[in-house]
PDB file of C-alpha atoms in Angstrom:
ATOM      1  CA  MET A 994     -18.902 -11.533  22.018  1.00  0.00           C
ATOM      2  CA  PHE A 995     -19.810  -8.293  20.333  1.00  0.00           C
ATOM      3  CA  ASN A 996     -21.001  -5.120  22.034  1.00  0.00           C
ATOM      4  CA  ILE A 997     -23.822  -2.668  21.410  1.00  0.00           C
ATOM      5  CA  GLY A 998     -22.752  -0.298  18.645  1.00  0.00           C
ATOM      6  CA  ASP A 999     -20.348  -2.747  17.000  1.00  0.00           C
ATOM      7  CA  LEU A1000     -20.420  -3.175  13.236  1.00  0.00           C
ATOM      8  CA  VAL A1001     -20.443  -6.781  12.055  1.00  0.00           C
ATOM      9  CA  ILE A1002     -20.700  -8.712   8.824  1.00  0.00           C
ATOM     10  CA  TYR A1003     -23.840 -10.774   9.210  1.00  0.00           C
ATOM     11  CA  SER A1004     -24.400 -13.660   6.810  1.00  0.00           C
ATOM     12  CA  ASN A1005     -25.639 -12.387   3.463  1.00  0.00           C
ATOM     13  CA  MET A1006     -27.208  -9.254   4.978  1.00  0.00           C
ATOM     14  CA  GLY A1007     -23.891  -7.409   4.845  1.00  0.00           C
ATOM     15  CA  ILE A1008     -22.737  -4.901   7.423  1.00  0.00           C
ATOM     16  CA  CYS A1009     -25.031  -4.563  10.410  1.00  0.00           C
ATOM     17  CA  GLN A1010     -24.893  -2.505  13.575  1.00  0.00           C
ATOM     18  CA  ILE A1011     -25.707  -4.143  16.883  1.00  0.00           C
ATOM     19  CA  ASP A1012     -28.420  -2.091  18.597  1.00  0.00           C
ATOM     20  CA  ASP A1013     -29.029  -4.228  21.667  1.00  0.00           C
ATOM     21  CA  ILE A1014     -28.091  -7.476  23.383  1.00  0.00           C
ATOM     22  CA  CYS A1015     -30.931  -8.947  25.401  1.00  0.00           C
ATOM     23  CA  GLU A1016     -32.600 -12.128  26.561  1.00  0.00           C
ATOM     24  CA  LYS A1017     -35.664 -13.381  24.724  1.00  0.00           C
ATOM     25  CA  THR A1018     -37.810 -16.423  25.269  1.00  0.00           C
ATOM     26  CA  TYR A1019     -39.171 -18.383  22.316  1.00  0.00           C
ATOM     27  CA  GLY A1020     -40.830 -21.776  22.624  1.00  0.00           C
ATOM     28  CA  GLY A1021     -40.059 -21.862  26.337  1.00  0.00           C
ATOM     29  CA  MET A1022     -36.326 -21.446  25.717  1.00  0.00           C
ATOM     30  CA  THR A1023     -34.531 -18.304  26.902  1.00  0.00           C
ATOM     31  CA  ARG A1024     -31.420 -17.213  25.036  1.00  0.00           C
ATOM     32  CA  THR A1025     -29.346 -14.082  24.643  1.00  0.00           C
ATOM     33  CA  TYR A1026     -29.832 -12.355  21.275  1.00  0.00           C
ATOM     34  CA  TYR A1027     -28.060  -9.721  19.246  1.00  0.00           C
ATOM     35  CA  ILE A1028     -30.600  -7.209  17.976  1.00  0.00           C
ATOM     36  CA  MET A1029     -29.197  -5.458  14.894  1.00  0.00           C
ATOM     37  CA  HIS A1030     -30.010  -3.754  11.637  1.00  0.00           C
ATOM     38  CA  PRO A1031     -28.232  -3.523   8.278  1.00  0.00           C
ATOM     39  CA  ILE A1032     -26.526  -0.140   8.025  1.00  0.00           C
ATOM     40  CA  GLU A1033     -28.220   0.297   4.654  1.00  0.00           C
ATOM     41  CA  ASP A1034     -31.712  -0.231   6.152  1.00  0.00           C
ATOM     42  CA  SER A1035     -32.366   0.846   9.740  1.00  0.00           C
ATOM     43  CA  THR A1036     -36.012  -0.309   9.492  1.00  0.00           C
ATOM     44  CA  LEU A1037     -35.046  -3.996   9.151  1.00  0.00           C
ATOM     45  CA  ILE A1038     -34.528  -5.601  12.565  1.00  0.00           C
ATOM     46  CA  ILE A1039     -32.521  -8.825  12.803  1.00  0.00           C
ATOM     47  CA  GLN A1040     -32.409 -11.020  15.895  1.00  0.00           C
ATOM     48  CA  ASN A1041     -29.669 -13.616  16.122  1.00  0.00           C
ATOM     49  CA  PRO A1042     -28.845 -15.772  19.142  1.00  0.00           C
ATOM     50  CA  VAL A1043     -25.400 -14.952  20.526  1.00  0.00           C
ATOM     51  CA  ASP A1044     -24.540 -18.660  20.583  1.00  0.00           C
ATOM     52  CA  ASN A1045     -25.698 -19.328  16.997  1.00  0.00           C
ATOM     53  CA  ASP A1046     -22.674 -20.805  15.231  1.00  0.00           C
ATOM     54  CA  ARG A1047     -24.627 -21.804  12.101  1.00  0.00           C
ATOM     55  CA  VAL A1048     -24.695 -18.234  10.764  1.00  0.00           C
ATOM     56  CA  LEU A1049     -21.518 -16.371   9.820  1.00  0.00           C
ATOM     57  CA  MET A1050     -21.203 -13.260  11.946  1.00  0.00           C
ATOM     58  CA  GLN A1051     -17.875 -11.521  12.325  1.00  0.00           C
ATOM     59  CA  GLY A1052     -16.500  -8.125  13.203  1.00  0.00           C
ATOM     60  CA  ILE A1053     -15.291  -5.830  10.470  1.00  0.00           C
ATOM     61  CA  ILE A1054     -11.569  -5.670   9.783  1.00  0.00           C
ATOM     62  CA  ASP A1055      -9.323  -2.892  11.065  1.00  0.00           C
ATOM     63  CA  LYS A1056      -7.662  -0.109   9.100  1.00  0.00           C
ATOM     64  CA  SER A1057      -4.252  -1.783   8.674  1.00  0.00           C
ATOM     65  CA  GLU A1058      -5.821  -4.999   7.369  1.00  0.00           C
ATOM     66  CA  SER A1059      -7.984  -2.938   4.991  1.00  0.00           C
ATOM     67  CA  GLU A1060      -4.895  -1.156   3.669  1.00  0.00           C
ATOM     68  CA  GLU A1061      -3.118  -4.485   3.089  1.00  0.00           C
ATOM     69  CA  ILE A1062      -6.145  -5.935   1.329  1.00  0.00           C
ATOM     70  CA  LEU A1063      -6.528  -2.867  -0.858  1.00  0.00           C
ATOM     71  CA  GLU A1064      -2.883  -3.157  -1.938  1.00  0.00           C
ATOM     72  CA  SER A1065      -3.389  -6.856  -2.721  1.00  0.00           C
ATOM     73  CA  PHE A1066      -5.406  -5.867  -5.804  1.00  0.00           C
ATOM     74  CA  LYS A1067      -2.077  -5.051  -7.454  1.00  0.00           C
ATOM     75  CA  LEU A1068      -1.204  -8.766  -7.231  1.00  0.00           C
ATOM     76  CA  PRO A1069      -2.707 -11.730  -9.071  1.00  0.00           C
ATOM     77  CA  GLY A1070      -5.909 -13.151  -7.588  1.00  0.00           C
ATOM     78  CA  ILE A1071      -6.614 -16.862  -7.457  1.00  0.00           C
ATOM     79  CA  GLN A1072      -6.512 -19.254 -10.368  1.00  0.00           C
ATOM     80  CA  TRP A1073      -9.420 -19.009 -12.798  1.00  0.00           C
ATOM     81  CA  ILE A1074     -11.364 -22.269 -12.975  1.00  0.00           C
ATOM     82  CA  ASP A1075     -12.591 -22.921 -16.514  1.00  0.00           C
ATOM     83  CA  ASN A1076     -15.453 -25.211 -15.487  1.00  0.00           C
ATOM     84  CA  SER A1077     -18.223 -22.761 -14.527  1.00  0.00           C
ATOM     85  CA  SER A1078     -20.050 -25.008 -12.053  1.00  0.00           C
ATOM     86  CA  GLU A1079     -16.790 -25.923 -10.297  1.00  0.00           C
ATOM     87  CA  ARG A1080     -15.754 -22.247 -10.285  1.00  0.00           C
ATOM     88  CA  HIS A1081     -19.094 -21.220  -8.792  1.00  0.00           C
ATOM     89  CA  LYS A1082     -18.795 -23.874  -6.068  1.00  0.00           C
ATOM     90  CA  VAL A1083     -15.199 -22.947  -5.143  1.00  0.00           C
ATOM     91  CA  TYR A1084     -15.598 -19.166  -5.353  1.00  0.00           C
ATOM     92  CA  SER A1085     -18.917 -19.166  -3.452  1.00  0.00           C
ATOM     93  CA  GLY A1086     -17.355 -21.337  -0.767  1.00  0.00           C
ATOM     94  CA  ILE A1087     -14.541 -18.839  -0.340  1.00  0.00           C
ATOM     95  CA  ALA A1088     -17.025 -15.955  -0.301  1.00  0.00           C
ATOM     96  CA  SER A1089     -19.022 -17.572   2.506  1.00  0.00           C
ATOM     97  CA  SER A1090     -15.888 -18.420   4.526  1.00  0.00           C
ATOM     98  CA  GLY A1091     -15.478 -14.865   5.795  1.00  0.00           C
ATOM     99  CA  ASN A1092     -11.720 -14.904   5.120  1.00  0.00           C
ATOM    100  CA  ARG A1093     -11.178 -11.394   3.757  1.00  0.00           C
ATOM    101  CA  GLU A1094      -7.766 -12.161   2.258  1.00  0.00           C
ATOM    102  CA  GLU A1095      -9.174 -15.066   0.235  1.00  0.00           C
ATOM    103  CA  ILE A1096     -12.341 -13.150  -0.635  1.00  0.00           C
ATOM    104  CA  SER A1097     -10.228 -10.290  -2.000  1.00  0.00           C
ATOM    105  CA  LYS A1098      -8.394 -12.794  -4.235  1.00  0.00           C
ATOM    106  CA  VAL A1099     -11.687 -14.074  -5.643  1.00  0.00           C
ATOM    107  CA  LEU A1100     -12.894 -10.514  -6.156  1.00  0.00           C
ATOM    108  CA  ASN A1101      -9.567  -9.629  -7.792  1.00  0.00           C
ATOM    109  CA  THR A1102      -9.853 -12.564 -10.204  1.00  0.00           C
ATOM    110  CA  LEU A1103     -13.472 -11.806 -11.082  1.00  0.00           C
ATOM    111  CA  LEU A1104     -12.631  -8.146 -11.729  1.00  0.00           C
ATOM    112  CA  CYS A1105      -9.692  -9.107 -13.956  1.00  0.00           C
ATOM    113  CA  LYS A1106     -11.827 -11.588 -15.903  1.00  0.00           C
ATOM    114  CA  LYS A1107     -14.584  -9.012 -16.277  1.00  0.00           C
ATOM    115  CA  HIS A1108     -12.042  -6.524 -17.619  1.00  0.00           C
ATOM    116  CA  GLU A1109     -10.565  -9.158 -19.967  1.00  0.00           C
ATOM    117  CA  PHE A1110     -13.992 -10.214 -21.214  1.00  0.00           C
ATOM    118  CA  GLU A1111     -15.081  -6.618 -21.824  1.00  0.00           C
ATOM    119  CA  MET A1112     -11.939  -6.030 -23.889  1.00  0.00           C
ATOM    120  CA  ASN A1113     -13.095  -8.942 -26.083  1.00  0.00           C
ATOM    121  CA  ASP A1114     -16.769  -7.891 -26.190  1.00  0.00           C
ATOM    122  CA  LYS A1115     -17.781 -10.749 -23.896  1.00  0.00           C
ATOM    123  CA  LYS A1116     -19.571 -10.866 -20.558  1.00  0.00           C
ATOM    124  CA  LEU A1117     -19.141 -12.759 -17.315  1.00  0.00           C
ATOM    125  CA  SER A1118     -21.526 -15.639 -16.715  1.00  0.00           C
ATOM    126  CA  GLU A1119     -24.606 -14.791 -14.654  1.00  0.00           C
ATOM    127  CA  HIS A1120     -23.231 -16.693 -11.613  1.00  0.00           C
ATOM    128  CA  ASP A1121     -19.928 -14.829 -11.811  1.00  0.00           C
ATOM    129  CA  ARG A1122     -21.655 -11.480 -12.304  1.00  0.00           C
ATOM    130  CA  ARG A1123     -23.933 -11.984  -9.286  1.00  0.00           C
ATOM    131  CA  LEU A1124     -21.072 -13.127  -7.073  1.00  0.00           C
ATOM    132  CA  LEU A1125     -18.975 -10.157  -8.179  1.00  0.00           C
ATOM    133  CA  LEU A1126     -21.768  -7.689  -7.383  1.00  0.00           C
ATOM    134  CA  TYR A1127     -22.460  -9.334  -4.015  1.00  0.00           C
ATOM    135  CA  LEU A1128     -18.788  -9.252  -2.997  1.00  0.00           C
ATOM    136  CA  GLN A1129     -18.335  -5.678  -4.182  1.00  0.00           C
ATOM    137  CA  LYS A1130     -21.371  -4.481  -2.238  1.00  0.00           C
ATOM    138  CA  ILE A1131     -20.265  -5.877   1.107  1.00  0.00           C
ATOM    139  CA  PHE A1132     -16.487  -5.801   0.710  1.00  0.00           C
ATOM    140  CA  TYR A1133     -16.213  -2.267  -0.689  1.00  0.00           C
ATOM    141  CA  LYS A1134     -18.522  -0.951   2.061  1.00  0.00           C
ATOM    142  CA  GLU A1135     -16.369  -2.611   4.722  1.00  0.00           C
ATOM    143  CA  LEU A1136     -13.185  -1.156   3.227  1.00  0.00           C
ATOM    144  CA  ALA A1137     -14.799   2.293   2.964  1.00  0.00           C
ATOM    145  CA  ILE A1138     -15.860   2.238   6.630  1.00  0.00           C
ATOM    146  CA  THR A1139     -12.503   1.091   7.964  1.00  0.00           C
ATOM    147  CA  LEU A1140     -10.518   3.443   5.714  1.00  0.00           C
ATOM    148  CA  ASP A1141     -12.864   6.365   6.491  1.00  0.00           C
ATOM    149  CA  THR A1142     -13.677   7.020   2.858  1.00  0.00           C
ATOM    150  CA  THR A1143     -16.510   6.372   0.425  1.00  0.00           C
ATOM    151  CA  VAL A1144     -17.496   3.268  -1.492  1.00  0.00           C
ATOM    152  CA  GLU A1145     -16.991   5.301  -4.661  1.00  0.00           C
ATOM    153  CA  ALA A1146     -13.377   6.106  -3.699  1.00  0.00           C
ATOM    154  CA  VAL A1147     -12.661   2.433  -2.920  1.00  0.00           C
ATOM    155  CA  THR A1148     -14.275   1.366  -6.201  1.00  0.00           C
ATOM    156  CA  LYS A1149     -12.247   3.907  -8.167  1.00  0.00           C
ATOM    157  CA  LYS A1150      -8.948   2.877  -6.539  1.00  0.00           C
ATOM    158  CA  ILE A1151      -9.535  -0.843  -7.093  1.00  0.00           C
ATOM    159  CA  ASN A1152     -10.670  -0.303 -10.689  1.00  0.00           C
ATOM    160  CA  GLN A1153      -7.529   1.741 -11.367  1.00  0.00           C
ATOM    161  CA  MET A1154      -5.310  -1.013  -9.957  1.00  0.00           C
ATOM    162  CA  ILE A1155      -7.102  -3.695 -11.990  1.00  0.00           C
ATOM    163  CA  ALA A1156      -6.919  -1.624 -15.199  1.00  0.00           C
ATOM    164  CA  PHE A1157      -3.220  -0.880 -14.668  1.00  0.00           C
ATOM    165  CA  LYS A1158      -2.477  -4.538 -13.969  1.00  0.00           C
ATOM    166  CA  MET A1159      -4.482  -5.711 -16.985  1.00  0.00           C
ATOM    167  CA  ASN A1160      -2.883  -3.130 -19.309  1.00  0.00           C
ATOM    168  CA  LYS A1161       0.565  -4.089 -18.039  1.00  0.00           C
ATOM    169  CA  THR A1162      -0.235  -7.764 -18.679  1.00  0.00           C
ATOM    170  CA  SER A1163      -1.513  -6.957 -22.177  1.00  0.00           C
ATOM    171  CA  ARG A1164       1.689  -5.039 -23.017  1.00  0.00           C
ATOM    172  CA  HIS A1165       3.771  -7.932 -21.690  1.00  0.00           C
ATOM    173  CA  GLU A1166       1.772 -10.437 -23.790  1.00  0.00           C
ATOM    174  CA  VAL A1167       2.228  -8.304 -26.926  1.00  0.00           C
ATOM    175  CA  ALA A1168       5.968  -7.903 -26.268  1.00  0.00           C
ATOM    176  CA  LYS A1169       6.307 -11.662 -25.842  1.00  0.00           C
ATOM    177  CA  TYR A1170       5.047 -12.273 -29.377  1.00  0.00           C
ATOM    178  CA  VAL A1171       6.790  -9.287 -31.006  1.00  0.00           C
ATOM    179  CA  ASN A1172      10.293 -10.125 -29.733  1.00  0.00           C
TER     180      ASN A1172
END
């Protein structure tokens, strides 16, 4: 159970702060609810039953896990799936799982593909682009909070790692054909 003041990832709303935990009665049924708001919009109030297991709600990761995840962007992500509908299904499933390690791999792969496509004057598909933006918004904010930095600093660091990795791969590919 979470406490008042805790930051949580709530479904597709992103990072929310729990403002209150109280009992409410709806339709003659009394349940305990988390009352929270997205940290980006304090005017939006969300009420979610404490015992609701149909909606993903989890605490944010700690600093050491954030540091490990940030470093993982130096490594390969997950395998790119050529079939776009299959890719969307698999990657979206991972994104909704809440597993930060796996989510970072999907994000890593999408960022690498975006970089690769841009180098060839191509663009990501609309599904891939939307998933990338969604993951960046929530994931980068979570990393920034736990690492006590800004979203811009997290974005810059990850982009540098992706660019370095992609440039290193490109040099390796060129060397393979030259030698």
